[in-house]
């Protein structure tokens, strides 16, 4: 639980009570603190602790928009982390690929073997030669040659480690292409690292929907309270 309604004196204490009742962890700052900072810290805690759900209690639509900005910022941060990971993995494999590209194309796949395969969110690696043909790939990338082709073309044209987000049927792909050069500096081909980035969209969409649900619920409660108070006041005036 994220106590992002920092402007109402009792809101944080009320959420602490609900955290105790539901046996949930709570992230809270001092009263009048930045609500976005509370949500950001709560997101960090939720990711670190592998929580399935993070609920942010906000003060209204303005705060909900702030929450959305934070969720989007978190998604962009996730993409940057993915790019750094892909770059590190590609550079680690690059020397072996450079050696493999010195032999006939048909011998490249068996020479690299399982090193082209992926694990977890890494779908795998693919190797392209300068004419744009894919000559080797992990078994999960066999159907993605066309999807990553645009990124490969950028790398072969001279762009340093181009990164693109590609949407295909059932996948949201993070694609990084690394140029491979020989000892003379000539381009031998391109090594492509492909990650499944669908979890970034799921995290952003889930956070937004949960935030909007709670904002909608709070608004309904406030409207109901206003209606009841109005009814009581009107009733008392009628009696008088």
CSV table of C-alpha atoms in Angstrom, one decimal:
chain,number,residue,atom,x,y,z
A,1,UNK,CA,0.0,0.0,0.0
A,2,UNK,CA,1.3,3.5,-0.9
A,3,UNK,CA,0.0,6.3,1.3
A,4,UNK,CA,0.0,8.9,-1.4
A,5,UNK,CA,-2.8,11.0,0.1
A,6,UNK,CA,-0.3,13.1,2.1
A,7,UNK,CA,-2.4,16.3,2.3
A,8,UNK,CA,-5.2,14.9,4.6
A,9,UNK,CA,-4.1,14.7,8.2
A,10,UNK,CA,-5.7,11.3,9.0
A,11,UNK,CA,-5.3,9.6,5.6
A,12,UNK,CA,-1.9,8.1,6.4
A,13,UNK,CA,-3.0,6.8,9.8
A,14,UNK,CA,-6.2,5.4,8.3
A,15,UNK,CA,-4.2,3.5,5.7
A,16,UNK,CA,-1.9,2.1,8.4
A,17,UNK,CA,-5.0,0.6,10.0
A,18,UNK,CA,-6.0,-1.0,6.8
A,19,UNK,CA,-2.5,-2.3,6.2
A,20,UNK,CA,-2.7,-4.0,9.7
A,21,UNK,CA,-6.1,-5.4,9.0
A,22,UNK,CA,-5.1,-6.9,5.6
A,23,UNK,CA,-1.6,-7.9,6.7
A,24,UNK,CA,-0.1,-5.7,4.0
A,25,UNK,CA,3.1,-3.7,3.8
A,26,UNK,CA,2.8,0.1,3.7
A,27,UNK,CA,5.1,2.8,2.3
A,28,UNK,CA,4.4,6.2,3.8
A,29,UNK,CA,6.2,9.5,4.1
A,30,UNK,CA,5.6,12.5,6.4
A,31,UNK,CA,2.4,14.5,6.0
A,32,UNK,CA,2.4,17.0,3.1
A,33,UNK,CA,5.2,15.1,1.4
A,34,UNK,CA,5.3,14.7,-2.4
A,35,UNK,CA,2.6,12.1,-3.4
A,36,UNK,CA,4.6,11.1,-6.5
A,37,UNK,CA,7.7,10.4,-4.4
A,38,UNK,CA,5.6,8.1,-2.2
A,39,UNK,CA,4.3,6.2,-5.2
A,40,UNK,CA,7.8,6.0,-6.7
A,41,UNK,CA,9.3,4.5,-3.4
A,42,UNK,CA,6.3,2.1,-3.2
A,43,UNK,CA,6.9,0.9,-6.8
A,44,UNK,CA,10.6,0.3,-6.0
A,45,UNK,CA,9.6,-1.6,-2.9
A,46,UNK,CA,7.0,-3.7,-4.7
A,47,UNK,CA,9.5,-4.6,-7.5
A,48,UNK,CA,12.2,-5.4,-5.0
A,49,UNK,CA,9.9,-7.6,-2.9
A,50,UNK,CA,8.3,-9.2,-6.0
A,51,UNK,CA,4.8,-8.0,-5.0
A,52,UNK,CA,1.9,-9.0,-7.3
A,53,UNK,CA,-0.1,-5.8,-6.6
A,54,UNK,CA,0.7,-2.3,-5.4
A,55,UNK,CA,-2.2,-0.1,-4.4
A,56,UNK,CA,-1.8,3.7,-4.2
A,57,UNK,CA,-4.2,5.7,-2.1
A,58,UNK,CA,-4.4,9.2,-3.7
A,59,UNK,CA,-6.2,12.4,-3.0
A,60,UNK,CA,-8.0,12.8,-6.3
A,61,UNK,CA,-7.7,13.1,-10.1
A,62,UNK,CA,-4.8,15.5,-10.0
A,63,UNK,CA,-2.8,13.1,-7.9
A,64,UNK,CA,-3.9,10.2,-10.1
A,65,UNK,CA,-2.4,12.0,-13.1
A,66,UNK,CA,0.8,12.4,-11.1
A,67,UNK,CA,0.7,8.7,-10.4
A,68,UNK,CA,0.3,8.0,-14.1
A,69,UNK,CA,3.3,10.1,-14.9
A,70,UNK,CA,5.3,8.2,-12.3
A,71,UNK,CA,4.2,4.9,-13.8
A,72,UNK,CA,5.2,6.1,-17.3
A,73,UNK,CA,8.6,7.2,-15.8
A,74,UNK,CA,9.0,3.8,-14.3
A,75,UNK,CA,8.2,2.1,-17.7
A,76,UNK,CA,10.8,4.3,-19.4
A,77,UNK,CA,13.3,3.5,-16.7
A,78,UNK,CA,12.6,-0.2,-17.3
A,79,UNK,CA,13.3,0.2,-21.0
A,80,UNK,CA,16.6,1.9,-20.2
A,81,UNK,CA,17.6,-0.9,-17.8
A,82,UNK,CA,16.6,-3.4,-20.5
A,83,UNK,CA,18.8,-1.6,-23.1
A,84,UNK,CA,21.8,-1.7,-20.7
A,85,UNK,CA,21.3,-5.4,-20.0
A,86,UNK,CA,21.0,-6.2,-23.8
A,87,UNK,CA,24.1,-4.2,-24.5
A,88,UNK,CA,26.1,-6.0,-21.8
A,89,UNK,CA,25.0,-9.4,-23.0
A,90,UNK,CA,25.7,-8.6,-26.7
A,91,UNK,CA,29.2,-7.3,-26.0
A,92,UNK,CA,29.9,-10.4,-23.9
A,93,UNK,CA,29.0,-12.6,-26.9
A,94,UNK,CA,30.5,-10.4,-29.6
A,95,UNK,CA,34.1,-11.9,-29.6
A,96,UNK,CA,32.8,-15.4,-30.1
A,97,UNK,CA,30.5,-14.1,-32.9
A,98,UNK,CA,33.4,-12.3,-34.6
A,99,UNK,CA,35.4,-15.5,-34.7
A,100,UNK,CA,32.4,-17.5,-36.0
A,101,UNK,CA,31.8,-15.1,-38.8
A,102,UNK,CA,35.3,-16.0,-40.2
A,103,UNK,CA,34.0,-19.5,-41.1
A,104,UNK,CA,31.4,-20.4,-43.8
A,105,UNK,CA,27.8,-19.3,-43.0
A,106,UNK,CA,26.5,-22.8,-42.7
A,107,UNK,CA,29.0,-23.6,-39.9
A,108,UNK,CA,28.1,-20.6,-37.8
A,109,UNK,CA,25.1,-22.1,-36.0
A,110,UNK,CA,26.8,-25.2,-34.7
A,111,UNK,CA,29.9,-23.3,-33.7
A,112,UNK,CA,27.9,-21.1,-31.4
A,113,UNK,CA,25.3,-23.6,-30.3
A,114,UNK,CA,23.5,-22.9,-27.1
A,115,UNK,CA,25.1,-19.5,-26.7
A,116,UNK,CA,22.4,-18.1,-29.0
A,117,UNK,CA,19.6,-19.3,-26.8
A,118,UNK,CA,17.7,-17.0,-24.4
A,119,UNK,CA,16.6,-17.3,-20.8
A,120,UNK,CA,13.9,-15.6,-18.8
A,121,UNK,CA,13.0,-12.4,-20.7
A,122,UNK,CA,15.9,-12.7,-23.1
A,123,UNK,CA,14.4,-14.5,-26.1
A,124,UNK,CA,17.8,-15.1,-27.7
A,125,UNK,CA,20.4,-13.8,-30.1
A,126,UNK,CA,20.5,-13.7,-33.9
A,127,UNK,CA,23.4,-13.1,-36.3
A,128,UNK,CA,23.0,-11.2,-39.6
A,129,UNK,CA,25.6,-10.8,-42.3
A,130,UNK,CA,26.2,-7.5,-44.2
A,131,UNK,CA,23.7,-8.3,-47.0
A,132,UNK,CA,20.9,-8.5,-44.4
A,133,UNK,CA,20.5,-12.3,-44.2
A,134,UNK,CA,20.0,-14.0,-40.9
A,135,UNK,CA,22.4,-17.0,-40.8
A,136,UNK,CA,22.0,-18.1,-37.2
A,137,UNK,CA,19.6,-17.5,-34.3
A,138,UNK,CA,18.2,-19.0,-31.1
A,139,UNK,CA,15.2,-21.3,-31.5
A,140,UNK,CA,12.8,-18.6,-30.1
A,141,UNK,CA,13.8,-16.0,-32.8
A,142,UNK,CA,13.2,-18.1,-35.9
A,143,UNK,CA,10.0,-16.2,-36.7
A,144,UNK,CA,11.2,-12.7,-35.9
A,145,UNK,CA,13.7,-12.1,-38.7
A,146,UNK,CA,11.4,-9.6,-40.4
A,147,UNK,CA,10.5,-7.9,-37.1
A,148,UNK,CA,14.2,-7.1,-36.2
A,149,UNK,CA,15.3,-6.4,-39.8
A,150,UNK,CA,14.8,-2.6,-39.5
A,151,UNK,CA,17.1,-2.4,-36.4
A,152,UNK,CA,19.7,-4.6,-38.1
A,153,UNK,CA,19.7,-2.3,-41.2
A,154,UNK,CA,20.4,0.7,-38.9
A,155,UNK,CA,23.4,-1.1,-37.3
A,156,UNK,CA,24.8,-2.2,-40.7
A,157,UNK,CA,24.3,1.4,-42.0
A,158,UNK,CA,26.6,2.7,-39.3
A,159,UNK,CA,24.4,3.6,-36.3
A,160,UNK,CA,25.9,2.7,-32.9
A,161,UNK,CA,23.9,0.0,-31.1
A,162,UNK,CA,20.4,1.0,-32.4
A,163,UNK,CA,17.5,0.0,-30.1
A,164,UNK,CA,13.9,-0.3,-31.1
A,165,UNK,CA,10.7,-1.4,-29.5
A,166,UNK,CA,8.8,-3.7,-32.0
A,167,UNK,CA,5.3,-4.9,-31.6
A,168,UNK,CA,4.4,-8.2,-33.2
A,169,UNK,CA,1.5,-10.6,-32.7
A,170,UNK,CA,1.6,-11.6,-29.1
A,171,UNK,CA,4.9,-9.9,-28.3
A,172,UNK,CA,6.4,-6.5,-27.5
A,173,UNK,CA,10.0,-6.9,-28.4
A,174,UNK,CA,13.1,-4.9,-27.2
A,175,UNK,CA,15.6,-5.2,-30.0
A,176,UNK,CA,19.3,-4.1,-29.8
A,177,UNK,CA,21.7,-4.6,-32.7
A,178,UNK,CA,25.5,-4.6,-32.3
A,179,UNK,CA,27.8,-4.3,-35.3
A,180,UNK,CA,30.6,-6.9,-35.5
A,181,UNK,CA,33.9,-5.8,-37.1
A,182,UNK,CA,37.0,-7.7,-37.9
A,183,UNK,CA,40.6,-6.7,-37.1
A,184,UNK,CA,40.7,-4.3,-40.0
A,185,UNK,CA,37.6,-2.5,-38.9
A,186,UNK,CA,35.5,-4.0,-41.7
A,187,UNK,CA,31.8,-4.8,-40.8
A,188,UNK,CA,31.4,-8.6,-40.6
A,189,UNK,CA,27.7,-8.5,-39.6
A,190,UNK,CA,25.4,-7.7,-36.8
A,191,UNK,CA,24.6,-9.4,-33.5
A,192,UNK,CA,21.0,-8.9,-32.3
A,193,UNK,CA,19.7,-9.3,-28.8
A,194,UNK,CA,16.0,-9.6,-28.4
A,195,UNK,CA,14.1,-9.4,-25.1
A,196,UNK,CA,10.4,-9.8,-24.4
A,197,UNK,CA,9.3,-6.4,-23.1
A,198,UNK,CA,5.6,-7.2,-22.7
A,199,UNK,CA,6.0,-7.0,-18.9
A,200,UNK,CA,6.7,-3.3,-19.1
A,201,UNK,CA,3.3,-2.6,-20.7
A,202,UNK,CA,1.5,-4.9,-18.3
A,203,UNK,CA,3.1,-3.2,-15.3
A,204,UNK,CA,2.2,0.3,-16.6
A,205,UNK,CA,-1.3,-0.7,-17.6
A,206,UNK,CA,-2.0,-2.5,-14.3
A,207,UNK,CA,-0.7,0.4,-12.3
A,208,UNK,CA,-2.9,2.9,-14.1
A,209,UNK,CA,-6.0,0.8,-13.9
A,210,UNK,CA,-5.6,0.2,-10.2
A,211,UNK,CA,-4.9,3.8,-9.6
A,212,UNK,CA,-8.0,4.9,-11.6
A,213,UNK,CA,-10.2,2.3,-9.8
A,214,UNK,CA,-9.3,3.7,-6.4
A,215,UNK,CA,-9.7,7.3,-7.5
A,216,UNK,CA,-13.1,6.4,-8.9
A,217,UNK,CA,-14.1,4.7,-5.6
A,218,UNK,CA,-13.0,7.6,-3.5
A,219,UNK,CA,-14.9,10.0,-5.7
A,220,UNK,CA,-18.1,7.9,-5.3
A,221,UNK,CA,-17.7,7.8,-1.5
A,222,UNK,CA,-17.2,11.5,-1.4
A,223,UNK,CA,-20.3,12.1,-3.6
A,224,UNK,CA,-22.3,9.8,-1.4
A,225,UNK,CA,-21.2,11.6,1.8
A,226,UNK,CA,-22.1,15.0,0.2
A,227,UNK,CA,-25.5,13.7,-0.7
A,228,UNK,CA,-26.2,12.3,2.8
A,229,UNK,CA,-25.0,15.6,4.4
A,230,UNK,CA,-27.1,17.6,2.0
A,231,UNK,CA,-30.1,15.4,2.8
A,232,UNK,CA,-29.5,15.9,6.6
A,233,UNK,CA,-29.2,19.6,6.3
A,234,UNK,CA,-32.3,20.0,4.1
A,235,UNK,CA,-34.2,17.7,6.5
A,236,UNK,CA,-33.2,19.8,9.5
A,237,UNK,CA,-34.2,23.0,7.8
A,238,UNK,CA,-37.6,21.6,6.9
A,239,UNK,CA,-38.2,20.6,10.5
A,240,UNK,CA,-37.4,24.0,11.7
